[in-house]
């Protein structure tokens, strides 16, 4: 038996791969999944999704979404998903700085506060995964 990981975004199917383990940023905290895990579904926070394949870790920045586990299959429906190697660090730094500047000009009561806060978290996740 094997554990299969599928990552899908609104734009495309990112990949499907057989893995040993998945670690993800859940809204209630990070968690891990291995073979024969109990079925469940949870919302994801922007952050680092890691999968282990043959003893080697692979890292993706996910921008939130949902994760479902059932029958040794992990399905990630992510708002965005980007491999560490594909992240343009300079662009990610600019996006983080811009989002943080916009957020600092708002109060929590502002209608756009949640949206700008999410942008900051997504940009921070991309920088973290890129190793910066």
Short mmCIF file of C-alpha atoms in Angstrom, two decimals:
data_model
loop_
_atom_site.label_atom_id
_atom_site.label_comp_id
_atom_site.label_asym_id
_atom_site.label_seq_id
_atom_site.Cartn_x
_atom_site.Cartn_y
_atom_site.Cartn_z
CA UNK A 1 0.00 0.00 0.00
CA UNK A 2 1.06 3.57 -0.61
CA UNK A 3 0.03 7.08 0.37
CA UNK A 4 -0.88 9.28 -2.60
CA UNK A 5 -0.72 13.08 -2.53
CA UNK A 6 -2.62 15.19 -5.05
CA UNK A 7 -2.28 18.98 -5.07
CA UNK A 8 -4.78 20.97 -7.11
CA UNK A 9 -5.23 24.73 -7.48
CA UNK A 10 -8.03 26.59 -9.28
CA UNK A 11 -5.69 26.98 -12.27
CA UNK A 12 -4.26 23.46 -12.59
CA UNK A 13 -3.44 20.07 -11.16
CA UNK A 14 0.00 20.65 -9.65
CA UNK A 15 0.97 16.98 -9.31
CA UNK A 16 0.10 13.53 -8.02
CA UNK A 17 2.84 11.56 -6.29
CA UNK A 18 3.31 8.58 -3.98
CA UNK A 19 4.72 9.73 -0.64
CA UNK A 20 5.77 8.42 2.77
CA UNK A 21 4.45 11.37 4.76
CA UNK A 22 2.70 14.75 4.38
CA UNK A 23 2.97 17.68 6.81
CA UNK A 24 0.60 20.60 6.40
CA UNK A 25 -0.35 23.94 8.01
CA UNK A 26 -3.87 23.42 9.35
CA UNK A 27 -5.98 26.25 10.74
CA UNK A 28 -5.78 24.61 14.18
CA UNK A 29 -2.02 23.99 13.84
CA UNK A 30 0.37 21.89 11.83
CA UNK A 31 -0.19 18.15 11.44
CA UNK A 32 1.27 15.09 9.74
CA UNK A 33 -0.22 12.24 7.75
CA UNK A 34 1.21 8.77 7.18
CA UNK A 35 -0.07 5.54 5.70
CA UNK A 36 -3.43 4.35 7.08
CA UNK A 37 -4.31 7.70 8.66
CA UNK A 38 -7.88 8.14 9.82
CA UNK A 39 -10.10 9.99 7.33
CA UNK A 40 -10.62 13.70 7.96
CA UNK A 41 -10.92 17.08 6.27
CA UNK A 42 -9.56 20.44 7.40
CA UNK A 43 -8.96 23.98 6.25
CA UNK A 44 -5.37 25.02 5.55
CA UNK A 45 -3.61 28.22 6.54
CA UNK A 46 -1.07 29.79 4.22
CA UNK A 47 2.22 28.08 5.00
CA UNK A 48 4.65 25.28 4.26
CA UNK A 49 3.37 21.95 2.98
CA UNK A 50 6.06 19.28 3.12
CA UNK A 51 5.98 15.80 1.70
CA UNK A 52 8.54 13.06 2.19
CA UNK A 53 9.28 10.78 -0.75
CA UNK A 54 11.95 8.11 -0.38
CA UNK A 55 13.40 9.86 2.66
CA UNK A 56 13.74 13.21 0.86
CA UNK A 57 11.69 16.26 1.85
CA UNK A 58 9.98 18.46 -0.74
CA UNK A 59 8.51 21.84 0.23
CA UNK A 60 5.64 23.85 -1.22
CA UNK A 61 4.19 27.20 -0.22
CA UNK A 62 0.41 26.89 -0.10
CA UNK A 63 -1.84 29.91 0.12
CA UNK A 64 -4.56 28.26 2.17
CA UNK A 65 -7.32 25.94 1.04
CA UNK A 66 -8.52 22.52 2.17
CA UNK A 67 -7.03 19.07 2.74
CA UNK A 68 -8.85 15.76 2.76
CA UNK A 69 -7.53 12.36 3.84
CA UNK A 70 -9.32 9.12 2.95
CA UNK A 71 -8.25 5.65 1.86
CA UNK A 72 -4.52 6.49 1.87
CA UNK A 73 -5.07 9.44 -0.42
CA UNK A 74 -4.36 13.05 0.54
CA UNK A 75 -6.05 15.65 -1.63
CA UNK A 76 -4.99 19.28 -1.23
CA UNK A 77 -7.28 21.88 -2.79
CA UNK A 78 -5.02 24.91 -2.43
CA UNK A 79 -5.68 28.53 -3.31
CA UNK A 80 -2.06 28.58 -4.56
CA UNK A 81 0.80 26.06 -4.45
CA UNK A 82 4.39 26.82 -5.40
CA UNK A 83 7.48 24.61 -5.12
CA UNK A 84 10.36 26.08 -3.14
CA UNK A 85 12.61 26.02 -6.21
CA UNK A 86 10.05 27.95 -8.28
CA UNK A 87 9.69 30.89 -5.90
CA UNK A 88 11.15 34.16 -7.16
CA UNK A 89 12.58 35.46 -3.89
CA UNK A 90 12.86 39.11 -4.96
CA UNK A 91 9.27 39.13 -6.19
CA UNK A 92 8.14 37.43 -2.96
CA UNK A 93 9.98 40.06 -0.87
CA UNK A 94 8.32 42.88 -2.81
CA UNK A 95 4.89 41.25 -2.43
CA UNK A 96 5.47 40.84 1.32
CA UNK A 97 6.62 44.46 1.76
CA UNK A 98 3.70 45.81 -0.31
CA UNK A 99 1.12 43.70 1.53
CA UNK A 100 2.57 44.64 4.91
CA UNK A 101 2.54 48.35 4.02
CA UNK A 102 -1.13 48.14 2.97
CA UNK A 103 -2.05 46.21 6.11
CA UNK A 104 -0.35 48.73 8.39
CA UNK A 105 -2.56 51.49 6.98
CA UNK A 106 -5.75 49.64 7.98
CA UNK A 107 -7.53 48.93 11.23
CA UNK A 108 -9.10 45.59 12.07
CA UNK A 109 -12.51 47.18 11.49
CA UNK A 110 -11.67 48.06 7.88
CA UNK A 111 -13.47 45.88 5.34
CA UNK A 112 -10.22 45.01 3.56
CA UNK A 113 -8.25 44.09 6.68
CA UNK A 114 -8.83 40.32 6.39
CA UNK A 115 -7.89 40.29 2.71
CA UNK A 116 -4.67 42.23 3.31
CA UNK A 117 -3.81 40.10 6.33
CA UNK A 118 -4.17 36.98 4.16
CA UNK A 119 -1.85 38.53 1.55
CA UNK A 120 0.79 39.09 4.22
CA UNK A 121 0.49 35.46 5.41
CA UNK A 122 0.75 34.09 1.85
CA UNK A 123 3.80 36.23 1.08
CA UNK A 124 5.44 35.24 4.39
CA UNK A 125 4.81 31.57 3.59
CA UNK A 126 6.47 31.94 0.18
CA UNK A 127 9.53 33.60 1.75
CA UNK A 128 9.74 30.93 4.45
CA UNK A 129 9.56 28.07 1.95
CA UNK A 130 12.12 29.75 -0.29
CA UNK A 131 14.45 29.78 2.72
CA UNK A 132 14.62 33.55 3.15
#
